[in-house]
Amino acid sequence: MSLIVQKYGGSSVADAESIKRVAKRIVETRKAGNEVVVVVSAMGDTTDELVDLANQVTPLASGRELDMLLTAGERISMALLAMAIKSLGQEARSYTGSQAGLITDARHGSARIVDVSPTRVRAALDAGAIAIVAGFQGFNRGTGDITTLGRGGSDTTAVALAAALKADVCEIYTDVDGVFTADPRVVPTARKIDRITSEEMLELAAAGAKILYIRAVEYARRHGVTLHVRSSFNNNEGTLVVNPTDGESVEEPIISGVAADLSEAKITIVGVPDVPGKAAQIFTIVASTDANIDMIVQNVSTAATGLTDISFTLPKSDGGTVLKALEDNKAEAGFDSLQYDDQIGKLALVGAGMRTNAGVSAKLFTALFEAGINIEMISTSEIRISVVTRADTINEAVRVVHKAFDLDGDEVAQVHGGTGR
Ligand code: ADP
Ligand code: ASP
Ligand code: MG
């Protein structure tokens, strides 16, 4: 008997009909002789709608209350799914994150899992029932409060349960057939990837391919969980995210995919004295805000002024806090002024074979040049090249780069549901 963890994203349970369809699928898996644990997201765009609602009441809601609000979304879908399964004659029990033993730190809105003790889930399985767990949420023992794991965090719930229960596989059901060489909503000719290493998947997720949540990929890699990303709308094989063990060689494509991210902004610090210690001072101020900064570019200073500019990218949601911290320390840091630009897009090209292949950046820059797209910042890692462009050119940038690297598949990719929000 296999133990299978199945995670269904919001677009797979968007309405009552979808919930009944998913329930059938789950019952079939159980009837085939497997133990089944299901992790479910909030219905459709519920979480976004709850965030909008909170913002209408106050833009300054506390993390604790926001988490109380947002976890309600998953609570609705878990109960409805359990009801749908029972109506098909199969025993099912739903659990909140805390009932399922998902213990986290106290960081509201982006809590990290510190312990998983799914005793009640195990007991439900032992009693022959299907266990349904609300995604994206946990419980902090110190504060006694409910937490959420960050947007997209139901993926992490599924992986954490798969690891703790020693599941044979963790299936991530969504509205596309797997991981593609680019977002199929942007590039309809994108090709489905059959197998991808967790290293490449991590880079794609970090670069904005929201098909999998980055922390879930990290967790799966650390605990050796095999992920199977697939569609809940058909029975096609999806994408396996594999963890090649040391010594095992896998075929590494030069390029595995292109990702885009519109959630970042750029801060430019103008007129920074070009003397040792300035970058240290400035980024110590930035670090005090806990913001996750990404690309950093420092210009060459002009000899006449001895001043330089430093730009960096960061999540838009951290923009206000970081600007304020810098402004508050302006005199001490000795720069002239700050510029804030939230109309940027970041494109990343990822591929493990890139590290042994020259000319990848040249080809990328040429493709963007030929499309008349200006590059504002560049950064590279061993298996990734990222560039910043204007936000309104990012989709075109993804398409031309995808084409330049011959990533197209033979058929048009299917998007089965969801609003892409
Ligand atoms: P779910 O509600 O199932 O969690 P998400 O909306 O979080 O689904 O993720 C699925 C979406 O991710 C797809 O509909 C697609 O638009 C988007 N996506 C972005 N990049 C990729 C990619 N490289 N491959 C597949 N889907 C991608
Ligand atoms: N419902 C949550 C969100 O929309 C968690 C998830 O779907 O993974 O972010
Ligand atoms: Mg998701």
PDB file of N, CA, C and O and ligand atoms in Angstrom, residues 7 9-10 41 151-155 172 174 210-213, ligand 3:
ATOM      1  N   LYS A   7      -1.918  17.569  -3.230  1.00  0.00           N
ATOM      2  CA  LYS A   7      -2.271  18.960  -2.926  1.00  0.00           C
ATOM      3  C   LYS A   7      -3.072  19.547  -4.084  1.00  0.00           C
ATOM      4  O   LYS A   7      -2.651  19.441  -5.240  1.00  0.00           O
ATOM      5  N   GLY A   9      -4.582  22.986  -5.627  1.00  0.00           N
ATOM      6  CA  GLY A   9      -4.513  24.447  -5.573  1.00  0.00           C
ATOM      7  C   GLY A   9      -5.881  25.069  -5.748  1.00  0.00           C
ATOM      8  O   GLY A   9      -6.851  24.393  -6.121  1.00  0.00           O
ATOM      9  N   GLY A  10      -5.949  26.375  -5.506  1.00  0.00           N
ATOM     10  CA  GLY A  10      -7.224  27.095  -5.522  1.00  0.00           C
ATOM     11  C   GLY A  10      -8.013  26.930  -6.811  1.00  0.00           C
ATOM     12  O   GLY A  10      -9.245  26.778  -6.783  1.00  0.00           O
ATOM     13  N   SER A  41      -6.031  24.120  -0.917  1.00  0.00           N
ATOM     14  CA  SER A  41      -5.926  25.584  -0.841  1.00  0.00           C
ATOM     15  C   SER A  41      -7.318  26.183  -0.753  1.00  0.00           C
ATOM     16  O   SER A  41      -8.319  25.499  -0.958  1.00  0.00           O
ATOM     17  N   ARG A 151       2.321  33.394   0.857  1.00  0.00           N
ATOM     18  CA  ARG A 151       1.433  33.141  -0.280  1.00  0.00           C
ATOM     19  C   ARG A 151       1.950  31.977  -1.121  1.00  0.00           C
ATOM     20  O   ARG A 151       3.132  31.927  -1.449  1.00  0.00           O
ATOM     21  N   GLY A 152       1.067  31.060  -1.443  1.00  0.00           N
ATOM     22  CA  GLY A 152       1.478  29.861  -2.171  1.00  0.00           C
ATOM     23  C   GLY A 152       1.908  28.737  -1.240  1.00  0.00           C
ATOM     24  O   GLY A 152       2.341  27.671  -1.680  1.00  0.00           O
ATOM     25  N   GLY A 153       1.756  28.977   0.089  1.00  0.00           N
ATOM     26  CA  GLY A 153       2.331  28.066   1.081  1.00  0.00           C
ATOM     27  C   GLY A 153       1.641  26.721   1.247  1.00  0.00           C
ATOM     28  O   GLY A 153       2.151  25.864   1.976  1.00  0.00           O
ATOM     29  N   SER A 154       0.516  26.488   0.567  1.00  0.00           N
ATOM     30  CA  SER A 154      -0.086  25.147   0.665  1.00  0.00           C
ATOM     31  C   SER A 154       0.855  24.095   0.091  1.00  0.00           C
ATOM     32  O   SER A 154       0.833  22.935   0.511  1.00  0.00           O
ATOM     33  N   ASP A 155       1.668  24.493  -0.864  1.00  0.00           N
ATOM     34  CA  ASP A 155       2.676  23.564  -1.405  1.00  0.00           C
ATOM     35  C   ASP A 155       3.592  23.087  -0.270  1.00  0.00           C
ATOM     36  O   ASP A 155       3.942  21.906  -0.191  1.00  0.00           O
ATOM     37  N   ILE A 172       1.344  17.543  -6.678  1.00  0.00           N
ATOM     38  CA  ILE A 172       0.852  18.924  -6.627  1.00  0.00           C
ATOM     39  C   ILE A 172      -0.087  19.108  -7.821  1.00  0.00           C
ATOM     40  O   ILE A 172       0.375  19.160  -8.970  1.00  0.00           O
ATOM     41  N   THR A 174      -2.648  21.162 -10.150  1.00  0.00           N
ATOM     42  CA  THR A 174      -2.882  22.563 -10.456  1.00  0.00           C
ATOM     43  C   THR A 174      -3.648  22.700 -11.761  1.00  0.00           C
ATOM     44  O   THR A 174      -4.268  21.734 -12.224  1.00  0.00           O
ATOM     45  N   LYS A 210       5.484  30.901 -10.405  1.00  0.00           N
ATOM     46  CA  LYS A 210       4.746  30.596  -9.175  1.00  0.00           C
ATOM     47  C   LYS A 210       4.110  29.203  -9.180  1.00  0.00           C
ATOM     48  O   LYS A 210       3.342  28.878  -8.277  1.00  0.00           O
ATOM     49  N   ILE A 211       4.422  28.402 -10.178  1.00  0.00           N
ATOM     50  CA  ILE A 211       3.875  27.054 -10.230  1.00  0.00           C
ATOM     51  C   ILE A 211       4.188  26.261  -8.955  1.00  0.00           C
ATOM     52  O   ILE A 211       3.391  25.451  -8.507  1.00  0.00           O
ATOM     53  N   LEU A 212       5.359  26.483  -8.364  1.00  0.00           N
ATOM     54  CA  LEU A 212       5.682  25.878  -7.065  1.00  0.00           C
ATOM     55  C   LEU A 212       6.241  26.960  -6.154  1.00  0.00           C
ATOM     56  O   LEU A 212       6.984  27.834  -6.603  1.00  0.00           O
ATOM     57  N   TYR A 213       5.909  26.872  -4.876  1.00  0.00           N
ATOM     58  CA  TYR A 213       6.396  27.843  -3.907  1.00  0.00           C
ATOM     59  C   TYR A 213       7.830  27.469  -3.524  1.00  0.00           C
ATOM     60  O   TYR A 213       8.118  26.312  -3.216  1.00  0.00           O
TER      61      TYR A 213
HETATM   62 MG    MG B   3       0.258  27.898  -5.900  1.00  0.00          MG
END
